[in-house]
């Protein structure tokens, strides 16, 4: 069973998922509010099946990008070659239709068998209080070892990202040393401040610019986004055993090509199995960072997003260790 958009909700949150396009998370909102914490581009052709999964180029992804939260597997970053053939930009899972196994009030179960790698993915999306939990079980269906890249691509909207936003990423280092060749990305900007074992971002949306950095040296997979204007705090938690890195993407009305046209503002924190966006083949050459599964082996992991309303939006609470849970 496939469907364009399915909704789960509880007393606190409402979430839209698109099984026909990558099991994407398309909308996260507080219950009974007309809002979306995730980016929506609303470009022509992005409302349903916004990408052709047979296409491998970055331009096709970027020109059909709907926003939201994608799963990147078996590739992340640029198109790449593997022993199974060509892997598209950010992999196959996000651009393919998934089967819906169960749709309940607060949970959705989906699965997919990839065609570009011998991989089965079983996904559970569930709401628990003010938290969205995404659990993925990945199985190697082949009789030999496989290596692949795995990551998440949640991009947030201007409900969270504006000049009042403060971000905390609990990484020991953020670098652009391994980077895209795009002219839009520059060196690590001055608004990225390091305090002990975390980085903080403030006043980073004042001027049009783009940035792509790679966060490493995590002791815990945690990040927080506080929007003081809208009194919203979002905490993101992930398993650093699977995702030891996180890509940090900022776009503030800089990309001029159509259909971006210097109109998009977003920030994405992207937990990933590799610190480079150059694709599987180059990642293996660089440092071997990937996920490896033996024949018929499976691995599962949980990533979750917590949505809170701080007691006072005027307090500089982003500098505190705000945590609502842990990976299990």
Short mmCIF file of C-alpha atoms in Angstrom, two decimals:
data_model
loop_
_atom_site.label_atom_id
_atom_site.label_comp_id
_atom_site.label_asym_id
_atom_site.label_seq_id
_atom_site.Cartn_x
_atom_site.Cartn_y
_atom_site.Cartn_z
CA UNK A 1 0.00 0.00 0.00
CA UNK A 2 1.37 3.41 -1.01
CA UNK A 3 -0.04 6.82 -0.24
CA UNK A 4 1.05 10.37 -0.89
CA UNK A 5 0.71 11.75 2.65
CA UNK A 6 -0.15 9.99 5.91
CA UNK A 7 -0.53 11.73 9.27
CA UNK A 8 0.17 10.59 12.81
CA UNK A 9 -0.62 12.73 15.85
CA UNK A 10 -1.01 12.76 19.60
CA UNK A 11 -2.03 15.40 22.13
CA UNK A 12 1.12 17.42 21.48
CA UNK A 13 2.41 16.89 17.93
CA UNK A 14 1.22 16.23 14.38
CA UNK A 15 3.49 14.73 11.71
CA UNK A 16 3.02 14.15 7.95
CA UNK A 17 4.93 11.35 6.21
CA UNK A 18 5.14 10.73 2.45
CA UNK A 19 5.48 6.96 1.76
CA UNK A 20 5.37 7.47 -2.01
CA UNK A 21 8.50 9.63 -1.83
CA UNK A 22 11.17 8.22 0.42
CA UNK A 23 9.09 7.94 3.61
CA UNK A 24 10.03 11.61 3.96
CA UNK A 25 8.90 13.49 7.03
CA UNK A 26 7.17 16.43 5.33
CA UNK A 27 5.67 18.28 8.29
CA UNK A 28 6.18 18.49 12.06
CA UNK A 29 3.87 20.82 13.96
CA UNK A 30 2.45 21.32 17.39
CA UNK A 31 -1.07 19.91 17.65
CA UNK A 32 -3.79 22.12 16.14
CA UNK A 33 -1.31 24.74 14.90
CA UNK A 34 -0.97 25.79 11.27
CA UNK A 35 2.82 25.58 11.14
CA UNK A 36 5.73 23.44 10.03
CA UNK A 37 9.04 23.14 11.84
CA UNK A 38 10.53 21.70 8.63
CA UNK A 39 11.39 23.59 5.46
CA UNK A 40 8.78 23.60 2.68
CA UNK A 41 10.00 24.93 -0.66
CA UNK A 42 6.57 24.67 -2.35
CA UNK A 43 8.16 24.71 -5.78
CA UNK A 44 6.27 23.41 -8.79
CA UNK A 45 6.57 19.64 -8.99
CA UNK A 46 7.61 19.11 -5.36
CA UNK A 47 4.25 18.29 -3.81
CA UNK A 48 4.15 14.56 -4.62
CA UNK A 49 6.91 12.51 -6.22
CA UNK A 50 9.38 15.34 -6.50
CA UNK A 51 12.35 13.41 -7.82
CA UNK A 52 13.08 10.72 -10.35
CA UNK A 53 15.00 8.02 -8.47
CA UNK A 54 16.74 6.96 -11.69
CA UNK A 55 18.45 10.34 -11.89
CA UNK A 56 21.82 10.58 -10.14
CA UNK A 57 22.80 14.23 -10.46
CA UNK A 58 22.83 16.89 -7.76
CA UNK A 59 21.08 19.47 -9.97
CA UNK A 60 18.01 17.26 -10.28
CA UNK A 61 17.78 16.87 -6.50
CA UNK A 62 18.26 20.57 -5.84
CA UNK A 63 15.77 21.73 -8.47
CA UNK A 64 13.07 19.34 -7.20
CA UNK A 65 13.84 19.60 -3.48
CA UNK A 66 10.67 19.78 -1.36
CA UNK A 67 12.33 20.37 2.00
CA UNK A 68 11.40 18.17 4.94
CA UNK A 69 13.45 15.31 6.39
CA UNK A 70 15.05 12.70 4.10
CA UNK A 71 16.80 9.39 4.75
CA UNK A 72 20.13 9.08 2.88
CA UNK A 73 21.06 5.45 2.11
CA UNK A 74 23.00 3.65 0.52
CA UNK A 75 24.78 6.87 -0.47
CA UNK A 76 25.13 10.35 1.01
CA UNK A 77 26.36 13.33 -0.95
CA UNK A 78 27.45 13.23 -4.56
CA UNK A 79 26.54 10.40 -6.92
CA UNK A 80 29.03 7.56 -6.66
CA UNK A 81 29.92 4.15 -8.03
CA UNK A 82 29.72 0.92 -6.05
CA UNK A 83 30.11 -2.77 -6.86
CA UNK A 84 26.35 -2.80 -7.47
CA UNK A 85 26.40 0.09 -9.94
CA UNK A 86 25.76 3.81 -9.89
CA UNK A 87 24.40 5.35 -6.67
CA UNK A 88 22.43 8.56 -6.98
CA UNK A 89 22.84 11.85 -5.14
CA UNK A 90 21.99 11.18 -1.46
CA UNK A 91 21.19 7.56 -2.32
CA UNK A 92 18.01 5.76 -3.33
CA UNK A 93 15.82 5.48 -0.22
CA UNK A 94 14.64 9.11 -0.21
CA UNK A 95 13.53 9.02 -3.86
CA UNK A 96 11.59 5.74 -3.90
CA UNK A 97 8.13 4.58 -2.87
CA UNK A 98 7.90 2.67 0.41
CA UNK A 99 5.32 0.07 1.40
CA UNK A 100 3.07 0.95 4.33
CA UNK A 101 2.82 -1.99 6.74
CA UNK A 102 0.73 -0.35 9.46
CA UNK A 103 -0.81 3.08 9.97
CA UNK A 104 -1.98 3.81 13.50
CA UNK A 105 -3.00 7.02 15.24
CA UNK A 106 0.46 7.68 16.66
CA UNK A 107 2.72 5.40 14.63
CA UNK A 108 3.53 4.38 11.08
CA UNK A 109 5.43 1.27 9.95
CA UNK A 110 7.02 1.16 6.48
CA UNK A 111 9.52 -0.92 4.55
CA UNK A 112 11.46 -0.90 1.31
CA UNK A 113 13.81 -3.17 -0.64
CA UNK A 114 16.42 -1.07 -2.44
CA UNK A 115 17.33 -1.77 -6.05
CA UNK A 116 20.79 -0.16 -5.98
CA UNK A 117 22.05 -2.29 -3.06
CA UNK A 118 20.88 -5.56 -1.45
CA UNK A 119 19.30 -3.71 1.46
CA UNK A 120 15.94 -3.94 3.20
CA UNK A 121 14.87 -1.07 5.47
CA UNK A 122 12.10 -1.34 8.05
CA UNK A 123 11.07 2.02 9.47
CA UNK A 124 8.95 2.88 12.49
CA UNK A 125 7.83 6.48 12.98
CA UNK A 126 6.13 7.06 16.33
CA UNK A 127 5.03 9.95 18.52
CA UNK A 128 5.63 9.80 22.27
CA UNK A 129 4.52 12.90 24.16
CA UNK A 130 6.51 15.81 22.66
CA UNK A 131 8.96 13.57 20.83
CA UNK A 132 9.09 12.19 17.29
CA UNK A 133 11.03 8.92 17.18
CA UNK A 134 12.32 7.38 13.96
CA UNK A 135 13.68 3.84 14.14
CA UNK A 136 15.29 2.23 11.09
CA UNK A 137 16.27 -1.44 10.85
CA UNK A 138 18.65 -2.07 7.94
CA UNK A 139 19.28 -5.63 6.73
CA UNK A 140 21.89 -6.93 4.31
CA UNK A 141 19.93 -9.33 2.11
CA UNK A 142 23.00 -10.64 0.29
CA UNK A 143 25.39 -13.51 0.95
CA UNK A 144 28.39 -11.20 1.21
CA UNK A 145 29.56 -8.13 3.09
CA UNK A 146 28.22 -4.74 1.98
CA UNK A 147 29.42 -1.21 2.68
CA UNK A 148 27.18 1.82 2.40
CA UNK A 149 26.58 5.35 3.65
CA UNK A 150 23.68 6.27 5.91
CA UNK A 151 22.44 9.63 7.09
CA UNK A 152 19.48 11.87 7.90
CA UNK A 153 18.67 15.19 6.23
CA UNK A 154 16.26 17.26 8.39
CA UNK A 155 16.04 20.88 7.19
CA UNK A 156 14.25 23.34 9.44
CA UNK A 157 11.94 26.23 8.55
CA UNK A 158 11.95 29.93 9.43
CA UNK A 159 9.66 29.09 12.34
CA UNK A 160 12.91 27.96 13.97
CA UNK A 161 15.52 29.77 11.87
CA UNK A 162 15.69 33.56 12.04
CA UNK A 163 17.88 36.26 13.60
CA UNK A 164 16.85 35.23 17.14
CA UNK A 165 17.97 31.61 16.66
CA UNK A 166 20.70 30.04 18.77
CA UNK A 167 22.11 26.60 17.96
CA UNK A 168 24.19 24.22 20.03
CA UNK A 169 26.00 21.23 18.48
CA UNK A 170 27.85 18.96 20.89
CA UNK A 171 30.83 18.36 18.60
CA UNK A 172 34.52 18.81 19.29
CA UNK A 173 35.29 20.09 15.79
CA UNK A 174 33.56 21.60 12.76
CA UNK A 175 35.53 21.74 9.53
CA UNK A 176 35.10 22.63 5.86
CA UNK A 177 38.34 20.92 4.88
CA UNK A 178 36.45 18.14 3.09
CA UNK A 179 33.88 20.10 1.19
CA UNK A 180 31.87 20.58 -1.93
CA UNK A 181 33.35 22.46 -4.87
CA UNK A 182 30.36 24.80 -4.88
CA UNK A 183 31.38 28.49 -4.92
CA UNK A 184 28.65 29.23 -2.38
CA UNK A 185 30.48 27.58 0.50
CA UNK A 186 33.37 29.34 2.25
CA UNK A 187 35.56 28.81 5.31
CA UNK A 188 34.23 28.27 8.83
CA UNK A 189 32.44 31.55 9.67
CA UNK A 190 33.10 33.67 12.74
CA UNK A 191 29.62 33.07 14.17
CA UNK A 192 30.61 29.46 14.96
CA UNK A 193 32.01 29.71 18.48
CA UNK A 194 33.55 26.79 20.34
CA UNK A 195 33.00 26.39 24.08
CA UNK A 196 34.60 23.32 25.63
CA UNK A 197 33.20 20.36 23.67
CA UNK A 198 30.35 22.15 21.91
CA UNK A 199 29.82 24.72 19.17
CA UNK A 200 27.34 27.59 19.39
CA UNK A 201 25.80 29.62 16.59
CA UNK A 202 24.31 33.07 17.15
CA UNK A 203 23.55 35.95 14.81
CA UNK A 204 24.18 33.73 11.79
CA UNK A 205 21.17 34.82 9.70
CA UNK A 206 21.96 38.51 9.35
CA UNK A 207 23.50 38.41 5.85
CA UNK A 208 22.78 36.29 2.76
CA UNK A 209 25.23 33.37 2.70
CA UNK A 210 25.60 29.60 2.39
CA UNK A 211 27.67 27.29 4.57
CA UNK A 212 28.41 23.57 4.67
CA UNK A 213 30.52 22.19 7.51
CA UNK A 214 31.27 18.77 8.94
CA UNK A 215 31.00 18.23 12.70
CA UNK A 216 33.13 15.51 14.30
CA UNK A 217 34.40 14.32 17.70
CA UNK A 218 31.01 13.81 19.33
CA UNK A 219 30.80 12.33 22.82
CA UNK A 220 27.01 12.30 22.48
CA UNK A 221 24.83 12.81 19.42
CA UNK A 222 22.97 15.91 20.51
CA UNK A 223 22.06 19.29 19.07
CA UNK A 224 19.58 22.01 20.05
CA UNK A 225 17.87 24.84 18.19
CA UNK A 226 16.28 27.66 20.19
CA UNK A 227 14.12 30.32 18.55
CA UNK A 228 13.54 33.13 21.01
CA UNK A 229 11.05 35.03 18.84
CA UNK A 230 8.69 32.04 18.65
CA UNK A 231 9.59 30.56 22.04
CA UNK A 232 10.47 27.17 20.57
CA UNK A 233 13.21 24.71 21.48
CA UNK A 234 14.00 21.63 19.39
CA UNK A 235 16.42 18.94 20.59
CA UNK A 236 17.83 16.36 18.18
CA UNK A 237 19.35 13.10 19.48
CA UNK A 238 21.09 10.35 17.51
CA UNK A 239 23.31 7.29 17.92
CA UNK A 240 26.97 8.17 17.36
CA UNK A 241 27.85 4.51 16.89
CA UNK A 242 26.02 4.67 13.55
CA UNK A 243 26.28 8.42 12.93
CA UNK A 244 29.63 9.64 14.33
CA UNK A 245 29.47 12.80 12.18
CA UNK A 246 26.93 15.52 11.43
CA UNK A 247 26.80 17.83 8.43
CA UNK A 248 25.80 21.42 9.13
CA UNK A 249 24.11 23.18 6.21
CA UNK A 250 23.00 26.81 6.33
CA UNK A 251 21.28 28.54 3.43
CA UNK A 252 20.19 32.15 3.78
CA UNK A 253 18.98 33.51 0.44
CA UNK A 254 22.30 33.00 -1.31
CA UNK A 255 21.77 30.31 -3.97
CA UNK A 256 20.66 32.23 -7.05
CA UNK A 257 19.91 29.44 -9.53
CA UNK A 258 16.30 28.54 -10.29
CA UNK A 259 14.13 27.66 -8.47
CA UNK A 260 16.08 28.79 -5.37
CA UNK A 261 16.30 32.39 -6.60
CA UNK A 262 17.79 33.71 -3.34
CA UNK A 263 14.51 32.99 -1.50
CA UNK A 264 15.29 30.02 0.75
CA UNK A 265 16.27 30.24 4.41
CA UNK A 266 17.03 27.03 6.27
CA UNK A 267 19.41 25.20 8.59
CA UNK A 268 19.96 21.45 8.53
CA UNK A 269 21.76 19.28 11.08
CA UNK A 270 22.45 15.98 9.31
CA UNK A 271 23.75 13.01 11.36
CA UNK A 272 25.75 10.80 9.02
CA UNK A 273 28.06 7.78 8.85
CA UNK A 274 30.69 9.75 6.90
CA UNK A 275 32.25 13.18 7.32
CA UNK A 276 32.47 13.84 3.60
CA UNK A 277 29.72 14.70 1.12
CA UNK A 278 31.72 13.26 -1.78
CA UNK A 279 29.82 9.95 -1.97
CA UNK A 280 30.51 6.32 -1.08
CA UNK A 281 33.48 5.65 -3.34
CA UNK A 282 35.41 8.75 -2.26
CA UNK A 283 34.51 8.21 1.40
CA UNK A 284 36.00 4.72 1.30
CA UNK A 285 39.16 6.08 -0.34
CA UNK A 286 39.47 8.93 2.14
CA UNK A 287 39.20 7.19 5.50
CA UNK A 288 36.92 4.18 5.05
CA UNK A 289 34.08 5.75 7.02
CA UNK A 290 30.86 3.86 6.24
CA UNK A 291 28.46 1.28 7.64
CA UNK A 292 29.49 -2.32 7.03
CA UNK A 293 27.20 -5.36 7.34
CA UNK A 294 28.11 -9.02 6.99
CA UNK A 295 25.91 -11.42 5.03
CA UNK A 296 22.30 -11.39 6.30
CA UNK A 297 23.30 -9.08 9.17
CA UNK A 298 21.01 -6.32 10.45
CA UNK A 299 21.56 -3.10 12.38
CA UNK A 300 19.02 -0.70 13.86
CA UNK A 301 19.23 2.79 15.23
CA UNK A 302 16.98 5.47 16.67
CA UNK A 303 16.95 9.19 16.00
CA UNK A 304 14.49 11.47 17.69
CA UNK A 305 13.35 15.07 17.80
CA UNK A 306 11.94 16.72 20.90
CA UNK A 307 9.78 19.88 20.62
CA UNK A 308 9.56 22.07 23.72
CA UNK A 309 8.33 25.49 24.77
CA UNK A 310 10.91 27.05 27.12
CA UNK A 311 9.71 28.65 30.34
CA UNK A 312 11.18 31.96 29.23
CA UNK A 313 12.31 32.79 25.71
CA UNK A 314 14.51 35.58 27.06
CA UNK A 315 16.80 33.21 28.94
CA UNK A 316 19.99 32.10 27.25
CA UNK A 317 19.10 28.47 27.87
CA UNK A 318 20.83 27.19 24.77
CA UNK A 319 24.09 27.41 26.71
CA UNK A 320 22.80 24.85 29.18
CA UNK A 321 22.74 21.11 28.62
CA UNK A 322 19.12 20.70 27.55
CA UNK A 323 18.33 17.00 27.17
CA UNK A 324 15.11 15.07 27.27
CA UNK A 325 16.34 11.54 26.66
CA UNK A 326 19.08 9.30 25.38
CA UNK A 327 19.73 6.78 22.68
CA UNK A 328 18.87 3.19 23.57
#
